[in-house]
Short mmCIF file of C-alpha atoms and ligand atoms in Angstrom, two decimals:
data_model
loop_
_atom_site.label_atom_id
_atom_site.label_comp_id
_atom_site.label_asym_id
_atom_site.label_seq_id
_atom_site.Cartn_x
_atom_site.Cartn_y
_atom_site.Cartn_z
CA MET A 16 -9.78 126.88 156.37
CA ASN A 17 -12.98 127.60 155.79
CA ASN A 18 -16.08 126.36 158.12
CA GLY A 19 -17.53 124.84 155.12
CA SER A 20 -20.99 125.49 156.46
CA GLU A 21 -23.89 124.39 154.23
CA ILE A 22 -26.42 126.27 156.12
CA ILE A 23 -29.05 128.10 154.13
CA ASN A 24 -29.66 131.34 155.81
CA ILE A 25 -33.40 132.51 155.01
CA VAL A 26 -34.98 135.63 155.98
CA THR A 27 -38.74 136.18 156.61
CA ILE A 28 -39.80 139.41 154.88
CA GLY A 29 -43.32 141.16 154.40
CA HIS A 30 -45.73 143.78 155.86
CA VAL A 31 -46.60 143.72 159.41
CA ASP A 32 -48.79 141.02 160.67
CA HIS A 33 -48.44 139.02 157.33
CA GLY A 34 -47.51 135.94 159.55
CA LYS A 35 -43.77 135.90 159.24
CA SER A 36 -43.12 134.55 162.84
CA THR A 37 -46.06 132.23 162.88
CA LEU A 38 -44.72 130.45 159.70
CA ILE A 39 -41.27 129.51 161.16
CA GLY A 40 -43.25 128.50 164.65
CA ARG A 41 -45.33 126.30 162.35
CA MET A 42 -42.51 124.92 160.62
CA LEU A 43 -40.45 124.08 163.70
CA TYR A 44 -43.77 122.59 165.33
CA ASP A 45 -44.68 120.34 162.61
CA SER A 46 -41.01 119.33 161.98
CA GLY A 47 -40.93 118.06 165.71
CA ALA A 48 -38.32 120.55 166.78
CA ILE A 49 -40.31 122.10 169.69
CA SER A 50 -39.95 120.08 173.17
CA GLU A 51 -42.89 119.23 175.15
CA GLU A 52 -41.56 121.78 177.59
CA ARG A 53 -41.90 124.84 175.14
CA LEU A 54 -45.15 123.44 173.63
CA LYS A 55 -46.39 123.38 177.22
CA ASP A 56 -45.32 127.04 177.79
CA ALA A 57 -47.20 128.18 174.52
CA LYS A 58 -50.03 126.34 175.65
CA ASP A 59 -50.09 128.20 178.99
CA ALA A 60 -49.59 131.35 177.38
CA ALA A 61 -52.50 131.22 175.17
CA LYS A 62 -54.74 130.02 177.81
CA LYS A 63 -53.86 132.96 179.77
CA LEU A 64 -54.81 135.19 177.10
CA GLY A 65 -57.93 133.45 176.70
CA LYS A 66 -57.10 131.87 173.37
CA GLU A 67 -58.17 128.70 172.12
CA LYS A 68 -55.31 127.73 169.92
CA ILE A 69 -51.31 128.29 170.55
CA ASP A 70 -49.85 131.19 168.86
CA PHE A 71 -46.90 129.59 166.86
CA ALA A 72 -45.30 133.22 166.71
CA PHE A 73 -44.83 132.69 170.56
CA PHE A 74 -41.81 130.41 169.61
CA MET A 75 -40.24 133.37 167.51
CA ASP A 76 -40.95 136.55 169.63
CA THR A 77 -39.48 135.60 172.82
CA PHE A 78 -39.45 139.31 174.21
CA GLU A 79 -42.49 140.26 176.33
CA GLU A 80 -43.13 143.35 174.56
CA GLU A 81 -43.00 141.41 171.37
CA ARG A 82 -45.70 138.62 173.17
CA GLU A 83 -47.76 140.98 174.41
CA GLY A 84 -47.71 143.55 171.54
CA GLY A 85 -48.37 140.67 168.91
CA ILE A 86 -45.39 142.22 166.72
CA THR A 87 -41.42 141.23 166.14
CA ILE A 88 -39.19 143.98 167.30
CA ASP A 89 -35.87 142.44 166.71
CA ILE A 90 -34.21 139.89 164.39
CA MET A 91 -34.06 136.18 165.59
CA HIS A 92 -31.74 133.42 164.41
CA THR A 93 -33.45 130.01 164.70
CA PRO A 94 -31.62 127.00 163.20
CA PHE A 95 -34.24 124.35 161.64
CA LYS A 96 -33.35 121.23 159.99
CA GLY A 97 -35.48 120.53 156.67
CA LYS A 98 -36.03 117.29 155.56
CA LYS A 99 -33.05 117.62 153.30
CA ASN A 100 -30.98 120.74 154.21
CA GLU A 101 -30.00 122.87 157.22
CA TYR A 102 -31.47 126.47 157.33
CA MET A 103 -31.14 129.25 159.69
CA PHE A 104 -34.25 131.15 159.95
CA ILE A 105 -33.95 134.98 160.15
CA ASP A 106 -37.16 136.23 161.47
CA CYS A 107 -37.54 139.80 160.79
CA PRO A 108 -39.97 142.62 161.94
CA GLY A 109 -42.44 143.83 159.51
CA HIS A 110 -43.07 147.20 161.25
CA ARG A 111 -41.54 150.31 159.39
CA GLU A 112 -39.85 151.45 162.69
CA PHE A 113 -37.85 148.29 162.73
CA ILE A 114 -36.54 148.29 159.23
CA LYS A 115 -33.02 148.93 160.26
CA ASN A 116 -33.64 145.55 162.10
CA MET A 117 -34.80 144.16 158.84
CA ILE A 118 -31.77 144.98 156.77
CA THR A 119 -29.20 143.83 159.53
CA GLY A 120 -31.16 140.27 159.13
CA ALA A 121 -31.44 140.56 155.32
CA SER A 122 -27.81 141.43 154.65
CA HIS A 123 -26.58 137.97 155.90
CA ALA A 124 -29.31 136.00 153.90
CA ASP A 125 -28.92 133.25 151.20
CA ALA A 126 -32.70 133.80 150.31
CA ALA A 127 -35.87 135.70 151.32
CA LEU A 128 -39.24 134.21 152.19
CA LEU A 129 -41.71 136.83 151.02
CA LEU A 130 -45.05 136.38 153.15
CA VAL A 131 -48.29 138.18 151.71
CA SER A 132 -51.35 137.78 153.55
CA ALA A 133 -54.64 136.92 151.55
CA LYS A 134 -56.91 137.76 154.51
CA ASN A 135 -59.71 140.14 153.35
CA GLY A 136 -58.08 140.22 150.11
CA GLU A 137 -55.33 142.39 151.23
CA GLY A 138 -52.31 141.39 149.21
CA ILE A 139 -49.14 143.72 148.75
CA GLN A 140 -49.04 146.67 151.27
CA ASN A 141 -46.28 149.23 151.92
CA GLN A 142 -43.55 146.99 153.58
CA THR A 143 -44.24 144.21 151.11
CA LYS A 144 -42.70 146.57 148.57
CA GLU A 145 -40.18 148.32 150.86
CA HIS A 146 -38.63 144.67 151.94
CA LEU A 147 -38.68 143.17 148.38
CA TRP A 148 -36.52 146.54 147.55
CA LEU A 149 -34.30 146.52 150.32
CA SER A 150 -33.78 142.61 149.35
CA LYS A 151 -32.84 143.47 145.72
CA ILE A 152 -30.48 146.11 146.70
CA LEU A 153 -28.74 143.91 149.23
CA GLY A 154 -28.41 141.39 146.45
CA ILE A 155 -30.55 138.59 147.57
CA ASP A 156 -31.63 137.09 144.32
CA GLN A 157 -33.46 133.91 145.46
CA ILE A 158 -37.28 134.45 146.74
CA ILE A 159 -39.78 132.29 147.41
CA VAL A 160 -43.58 133.86 147.69
CA VAL A 161 -46.13 132.60 150.00
CA ILE A 162 -49.42 133.79 150.14
CA ASN A 163 -50.36 133.25 153.56
CA LYS A 164 -53.57 133.15 155.65
CA MET A 165 -55.63 131.14 153.02
CA ASP A 166 -57.76 129.77 155.73
CA THR A 167 -59.38 133.11 156.00
CA VAL A 168 -60.40 133.18 152.44
CA GLY A 169 -62.00 129.85 152.18
CA TYR A 170 -58.87 128.67 150.45
CA SER A 171 -59.98 130.34 147.29
CA LYS A 172 -58.06 129.73 144.29
CA GLU A 173 -59.14 133.07 142.55
CA VAL A 174 -57.96 135.28 145.72
CA TYR A 175 -54.76 133.24 145.36
CA GLU A 176 -54.33 133.87 141.58
CA LYS A 177 -55.33 137.43 141.99
CA ILE A 178 -52.57 138.08 144.53
CA SER A 179 -49.89 135.92 143.18
CA ASN A 180 -50.49 137.95 139.74
CA GLU A 181 -50.14 141.21 141.62
CA VAL A 182 -46.95 140.15 143.30
CA MET A 183 -45.50 138.49 140.31
CA ASN A 184 -45.98 141.97 138.56
CA LEU A 185 -44.22 143.59 141.27
CA LEU A 186 -41.37 141.27 140.98
CA LYS A 187 -40.94 141.80 137.18
CA LYS A 188 -41.13 145.44 137.83
CA MET A 189 -38.20 145.20 140.24
CA GLY A 190 -36.04 143.48 137.88
CA TYR A 191 -36.49 139.81 139.47
CA ASN A 192 -36.94 136.74 137.03
CA VAL A 193 -40.10 135.55 137.87
CA ASN A 194 -39.95 132.19 136.20
CA ASP A 195 -37.45 131.34 138.92
CA VAL A 196 -39.71 132.29 141.70
CA PRO A 197 -41.91 129.76 143.38
CA PHE A 198 -45.19 130.64 144.55
CA ILE A 199 -47.07 128.86 147.14
CA PRO A 200 -50.59 128.98 148.75
CA ILE A 201 -50.26 128.46 152.56
CA SER A 202 -51.68 128.81 155.95
CA ALA A 203 -49.44 129.19 158.51
CA ILE A 204 -51.72 128.93 161.33
CA GLU A 205 -53.21 125.87 160.16
CA GLY A 206 -50.25 124.32 158.49
CA ASP A 207 -51.25 124.03 155.22
CA ASN A 208 -48.83 123.52 152.55
CA VAL A 209 -46.02 124.63 155.40
CA TYR A 210 -44.42 120.93 156.30
CA LYS A 211 -47.38 118.90 154.89
CA LYS A 212 -48.95 119.17 151.60
CA SER A 213 -52.82 120.43 152.18
CA GLU A 214 -55.72 118.48 151.48
CA ASN A 215 -57.53 121.92 151.49
CA MET A 216 -56.03 123.42 148.26
CA LYS A 217 -56.32 120.63 145.87
CA TRP A 218 -56.16 122.96 143.15
CA TYR A 219 -52.58 123.74 143.85
CA ASP A 220 -50.36 121.38 141.96
CA GLY A 221 -47.00 122.23 143.68
CA VAL A 222 -45.44 120.76 146.74
CA ALA A 223 -45.46 122.25 150.38
CA LEU A 224 -43.11 125.03 151.38
CA ILE A 225 -40.30 122.57 152.83
CA ASP A 226 -40.07 120.65 149.72
CA VAL A 227 -39.60 123.91 147.79
CA MET A 228 -37.11 125.13 150.43
CA ASP A 229 -35.33 121.73 150.09
CA SER A 230 -35.29 121.76 146.37
CA LYS A 231 -35.14 125.46 145.11
CA ILE A 232 -32.88 127.16 147.50
CA LYS A 233 -28.99 126.97 147.50
CA PRO A 234 -26.53 128.63 149.84
CA ASN A 235 -24.75 131.23 148.01
CA ARG A 236 -21.46 130.19 146.72
CA LYS A 237 -18.32 131.56 148.08
CA PRO A 238 -17.20 134.15 145.93
CA LEU A 239 -13.98 132.41 144.82
CA ASP A 240 -14.23 133.55 141.15
CA THR A 241 -14.42 136.90 141.98
CA PRO A 242 -11.02 138.96 141.95
CA LEU A 243 -8.82 138.73 145.28
CA ARG A 244 -9.67 141.44 147.73
CA ILE A 245 -8.21 141.32 151.43
CA ILE A 246 -9.24 144.08 153.90
CA VAL A 247 -6.74 144.88 156.27
CA GLN A 248 -7.97 144.84 160.04
CA ASP A 249 -4.83 145.09 161.98
CA ILE A 250 -1.00 144.98 161.93
CA TYR A 251 0.75 143.32 164.50
CA ASP A 252 4.58 143.40 165.45
CA VAL A 253 5.60 139.57 166.16
CA ASP A 254 9.24 138.85 166.70
CA ARG A 255 10.45 142.35 164.72
CA LYS A 256 8.35 141.09 162.03
CA LYS A 257 5.15 142.92 160.80
CA ILE A 258 2.00 140.66 160.41
CA ILE A 259 -0.88 141.94 158.42
CA VAL A 260 -4.13 140.48 159.78
CA GLY A 261 -7.11 140.76 157.11
CA ARG A 262 -10.18 138.88 155.90
CA VAL A 263 -10.18 137.57 152.52
CA GLU A 264 -13.45 138.82 151.22
CA THR A 265 -13.02 137.75 147.85
CA GLY A 266 -11.11 135.23 145.64
CA VAL A 267 -8.08 133.26 146.36
CA VAL A 268 -4.72 133.78 147.53
CA ASN A 269 -1.35 131.49 147.69
CA VAL A 270 1.95 132.05 149.20
CA GLY A 271 4.10 133.27 146.35
CA ASP A 272 1.47 135.50 144.88
CA LYS A 273 2.43 139.32 144.42
CA LEU A 274 -0.21 141.49 146.13
CA ILE A 275 -0.60 145.17 145.51
CA PHE A 276 -2.11 147.07 148.58
CA MET A 277 -4.37 150.22 147.77
CA PRO A 278 -4.69 153.14 148.38
CA SER A 279 -0.69 153.15 149.36
CA GLY A 280 0.06 151.28 146.10
CA ILE A 281 2.71 148.98 147.95
CA LYS A 282 3.37 146.01 146.10
CA CYS A 283 5.00 142.82 148.12
CA ASN A 284 5.24 138.98 147.77
CA LEU A 285 3.42 137.07 150.07
CA ILE A 286 5.86 135.02 152.13
CA SER A 287 3.32 133.19 154.38
CA ILE A 288 -0.30 132.75 155.52
CA LYS A 289 -1.05 132.24 159.10
CA THR A 290 -4.56 131.18 160.48
CA ILE A 291 -5.66 130.38 164.13
CA GLY A 292 -2.77 128.20 165.09
CA CYS A 293 -1.53 126.89 161.70
CA GLU A 294 0.34 127.98 158.62
CA SER A 295 -1.36 127.48 155.11
CA LYS A 296 -0.41 127.79 151.57
CA ARG A 297 -3.84 129.17 150.50
CA ALA A 298 -6.38 131.11 151.83
CA GLU A 299 -9.98 131.81 150.48
CA ALA A 300 -13.29 134.23 150.61
CA GLY A 301 -14.29 134.06 154.18
CA ASP A 302 -10.82 133.26 155.68
CA SER A 303 -9.28 135.60 158.46
CA ILE A 304 -5.75 135.34 158.09
CA GLY A 305 -2.12 136.86 159.02
CA MET A 306 0.19 137.53 156.43
CA LEU A 307 3.87 138.07 156.34
CA LEU A 308 4.86 139.65 153.11
CA ASP A 309 8.21 141.29 152.12
CA GLY A 310 8.54 144.57 150.51
CA ILE A 311 6.28 146.49 152.57
CA GLU A 312 8.54 149.07 154.12
CA ASN A 313 10.18 152.22 152.42
CA ASN A 314 13.27 153.62 153.60
CA GLY A 315 12.46 152.08 157.01
CA LYS A 316 8.77 153.67 156.57
CA PHE A 317 5.93 151.35 157.26
CA LEU A 318 2.85 152.31 154.89
CA ILE A 319 0.21 149.78 154.91
CA LYS A 320 -2.61 150.82 157.41
CA ARG A 321 -5.90 149.41 158.68
CA GLY A 322 -8.53 150.03 155.97
CA GLU A 323 -6.02 149.32 152.97
CA VAL A 324 -7.26 146.59 150.51
CA ALA A 325 -4.74 143.85 148.84
CA SER A 326 -5.41 142.25 145.71
CA HIS A 327 -3.49 140.68 142.68
CA LEU A 328 -1.67 142.92 140.24
CA ASP A 329 -3.61 142.05 137.35
CA ASN A 330 -6.87 143.30 139.00
CA ILE A 331 -6.17 146.12 141.21
CA THR A 332 -8.70 147.42 143.73
CA ASN A 333 -10.59 150.50 142.88
CA VAL A 334 -9.86 153.62 144.69
CA ALA A 335 -11.90 156.75 144.15
CA LYS A 336 -12.75 159.88 145.70
CA GLY A 337 -15.89 160.36 143.93
CA PHE A 338 -18.65 157.84 143.83
CA ILE A 339 -22.16 157.64 143.19
CA SER A 340 -24.41 155.60 145.39
CA GLN A 341 -28.00 154.48 146.00
CA ILE A 342 -28.65 154.98 149.76
CA TYR A 343 -31.66 154.50 151.83
CA VAL A 344 -32.25 156.49 155.20
CA MET A 345 -33.36 154.34 157.82
CA GLN A 346 -33.31 156.65 160.98
CA PRO A 347 -34.55 160.35 161.53
CA LEU A 348 -32.03 162.30 159.73
CA ASP A 349 -31.77 164.66 156.78
CA LEU A 350 -29.07 164.89 154.42
CA HIS A 351 -28.69 167.82 152.47
CA VAL A 352 -26.60 168.85 149.48
CA GLY A 353 -23.10 169.98 150.88
CA ASP A 354 -23.42 168.01 154.36
CA ILE A 355 -20.20 166.13 155.21
CA VAL A 356 -21.26 162.17 156.57
CA ASP A 357 -19.35 159.73 157.98
CA ILE A 358 -19.10 156.62 155.62
CA ARG A 359 -17.83 153.31 156.84
CA CYS A 360 -16.96 150.74 154.16
CA GLY A 361 -15.26 147.64 154.96
CA THR A 362 -12.68 149.17 157.67
CA THR A 363 -12.28 152.41 156.08
CA ALA A 364 -13.94 155.43 157.70
CA ALA A 365 -14.22 158.58 155.35
CA ALA A 366 -15.81 162.06 155.60
CA CYS A 367 -17.50 162.36 152.56
CA LYS A 368 -19.57 165.43 151.31
CA ILE A 369 -22.88 165.29 149.44
CA GLU A 370 -21.93 166.66 146.24
CA LYS A 371 -25.18 166.18 144.41
CA ILE A 372 -28.61 164.42 144.98
CA ILE A 373 -29.28 163.15 141.58
CA ASN A 374 -32.76 162.07 142.56
CA ILE A 375 -35.19 160.71 145.41
CA ILE A 376 -36.77 157.09 145.03
CA ASP A 377 -39.76 155.78 146.25
CA PRO A 378 -38.51 152.67 148.34
CA ARG A 379 -41.82 151.08 148.06
CA SER A 380 -41.65 151.23 144.11
CA GLY A 381 -38.35 151.35 143.25
CA SER A 382 -39.21 154.65 140.95
CA VAL A 383 -37.76 157.95 140.74
CA ILE A 384 -40.18 160.49 142.48
CA ASP A 385 -38.23 163.88 142.82
CA LYS A 386 -35.20 165.11 140.95
CA ASN A 387 -35.13 168.51 142.30
CA LYS A 388 -34.95 167.89 146.21
CA LYS A 389 -31.99 169.25 147.99
CA TYR A 390 -32.56 166.98 150.74
CA VAL A 391 -33.31 163.15 151.89
CA SER A 392 -35.24 162.35 154.79
CA GLN A 393 -35.81 159.09 156.73
CA GLY A 394 -37.94 156.33 155.05
CA GLU A 395 -36.57 157.70 151.69
CA ALA A 396 -33.76 156.43 149.12
CA ALA A 397 -32.16 158.58 146.77
CA ASN A 398 -29.22 158.57 144.20
CA ILE A 399 -26.43 160.60 145.35
CA LYS A 400 -22.85 161.61 144.44
CA PHE A 401 -20.35 161.85 147.45
CA ILE A 402 -16.67 163.06 147.20
CA SER A 403 -14.46 161.84 150.02
CA GLU A 404 -11.80 163.89 151.82
CA LYS A 405 -9.59 161.26 150.89
CA PRO A 406 -9.34 158.40 147.98
CA ILE A 407 -10.72 155.38 149.39
CA PRO A 408 -11.14 151.67 148.32
CA ILE A 409 -14.61 151.27 146.98
CA GLU A 410 -16.04 149.18 144.38
CA LYS A 411 -19.26 148.98 142.10
CA HIS A 412 -21.82 146.84 144.16
CA SER A 413 -22.46 145.03 140.76
CA LYS A 414 -18.85 144.16 140.37
CA ILE A 415 -17.67 143.35 144.23
CA PRO A 416 -20.59 143.43 146.36
CA GLN A 417 -18.44 143.15 149.37
CA LEU A 418 -16.37 146.11 148.71
CA GLY A 419 -19.74 148.02 147.17
CA LYS A 420 -22.00 148.64 150.19
CA PHE A 421 -21.32 151.12 153.16
CA VAL A 422 -23.13 152.74 156.22
CA ILE A 423 -23.74 156.43 157.08
CA VAL A 424 -22.97 156.77 160.85
CA HIS A 425 -24.05 159.82 162.85
CA ASP A 426 -23.82 160.35 166.65
CA ASN A 427 -22.85 156.65 166.45
CA ILE A 428 -25.80 155.61 165.15
CA THR A 429 -25.84 153.84 161.85
CA LYS A 430 -28.62 156.01 159.88
CA ALA A 431 -28.33 154.88 156.39
CA CYS A 432 -27.19 152.34 154.07
CA GLY A 433 -26.08 152.39 150.67
CA ILE A 434 -24.53 150.49 147.66
CA VAL A 435 -22.03 152.15 145.17
CA ILE A 436 -23.44 152.20 141.55
CA ASP A 437 -20.21 153.89 140.14
CA ALA A 438 -16.71 154.34 141.50
CA GLY A 439 -14.75 155.15 138.66
CA GLY A 440 -13.21 158.55 137.08
CA ALA A 441 -12.97 161.44 139.40
CA GLY A 442 -10.50 161.16 142.49
CA ASN A 443 -8.95 157.87 141.03
CA ILE A 444 -5.20 158.10 141.65
CA LYS A 445 -2.51 156.94 139.38
CA LEU A 446 -0.32 154.53 140.30
CA ASN A 447 3.38 154.60 139.73
CA SER A 448 4.47 151.29 137.80
P1 GTP B 527 -44.36 141.24 162.73
O1 GTP B 527 -43.30 140.52 162.85
O2 GTP B 527 -44.78 142.26 163.48
O3 GTP B 527 -44.23 142.04 161.59
O4 GTP B 527 -45.62 140.11 162.31
P2 GTP B 527 -45.53 138.94 161.53
O5 GTP B 527 -45.59 138.99 160.28
O6 GTP B 527 -44.51 138.01 162.17
O7 GTP B 527 -46.94 138.17 161.98
P3 GTP B 527 -47.12 137.18 162.90
O8 GTP B 527 -46.85 135.68 162.75
O9 GTP B 527 -46.97 137.61 164.40
O10 GTP B 527 -48.67 137.04 162.87
C1 GTP B 527 -49.79 138.24 163.00
C2 GTP B 527 -51.30 137.63 163.00
O11 GTP B 527 -51.73 137.04 162.24
C3 GTP B 527 -51.18 136.78 164.60
O12 GTP B 527 -52.22 137.16 164.98
C4 GTP B 527 -51.61 135.57 163.81
O13 GTP B 527 -52.03 134.72 164.71
C5 GTP B 527 -52.25 135.73 162.61
N1 GTP B 527 -51.65 134.69 161.49
C6 GTP B 527 -50.37 134.21 161.04
N2 GTP B 527 -50.56 133.55 159.84
C7 GTP B 527 -52.04 133.25 159.91
C8 GTP B 527 -52.70 132.31 159.11
O14 GTP B 527 -52.15 131.68 158.03
N3 GTP B 527 -54.17 132.28 159.16
C9 GTP B 527 -54.71 132.97 160.03
N4 GTP B 527 -56.20 132.98 160.08
N5 GTP B 527 -53.75 133.88 160.95
C10 GTP B 527 -52.62 133.91 160.67
MG1 MG B 528 -43.15 138.72 163.53
#
């Protein structure tokens, strides 16, 4: 039923040019994953550009604009076999303009690898903070910090300690438990402490990055202990029976269970579960299933629609018209109090009014910067109260993250993303028993 994959998705984050693509390229190279042919390509490309050494970012930045500009534009997925675990590196762009791509990449990650450059004592920069804040709201709680470009500061322990302390303070401010966060001084270009422990930093008593990854990072556990939520994607007529097709987002469901669909409030029994080509007695988070149910028709009327969410009766999906959220505006768009926006959450689309902008947040620090502003613009984050045109199934992100995040779509473009801080009270519908 599930693909049982134990591949760990690890996203590289950090300011533009701090060495994210170079680090992955170096890791692949040192582990022997780069073929002779690709190596020759990289050597030829370096020669053409008059460079002495190969550019490891070349293995990640595959588009011409990226290679020529020395900048990552789109996310790139690269499988990588560590000494122990298997990974999928998600290489993200650092440049502000491509933050939407960074969010897309980070939303599938189990862990983040934060790069901070030591070159010229640079340390924390705007996108260091912004990426960390976004990773935090996206729910990534496993982080490894690498202080990169140590070769440019003579492998200085003092520079490393100064920058690591600054990063540690930033992490604390953002609510990370810094005792669990490994810090490693590296040089991606020279390969120090990447795949092999470096001789150049004898003062560092830890292990190389790959060994830290192999020992500390775990794939996110499937949310099996979370209450059951199945999002309805489609309804098919098969042999005059209705098959409800959906994805189990959280929890576990068994044949014979009593379910309730929201917002319709329809209660029914689960007669059978179908997966691709077979019948099953049980399904769990991550599975896409077809369900045969009884009790879903009322006086010949069929009430379940796409976007409804099924749960067990003892923990029913929250339905709300009013909800409070934290949003981040990724694309050029001003959102004003009173505007109606198109919100997509799960398979639900709803027109929602911006009832109140509670405050504006600086995404580089997470702190409140304005309590009176009546609109929120690109690059800003805000706490906002929305009122939906209709009751929608939506949960607090802290309780069920899978149903607690949404995007705002405008002119067919995803302009902002958000998480639900609170979705109780106002607009909740009452159920008939
Ligand atoms: P974006 O994807 O555009 O955000 O950049 P990035 O973080 O992927 O940086 P990239 O790997 O493209 O490296 C930027 C520049 O820094 C390149 O010129 C690299 O050669 C250089 N660089 C990366 N790592 C190191 C390092 O450890 N030491 C030195 N000296 N230079 C490095
Ligand atoms: Mg890059």
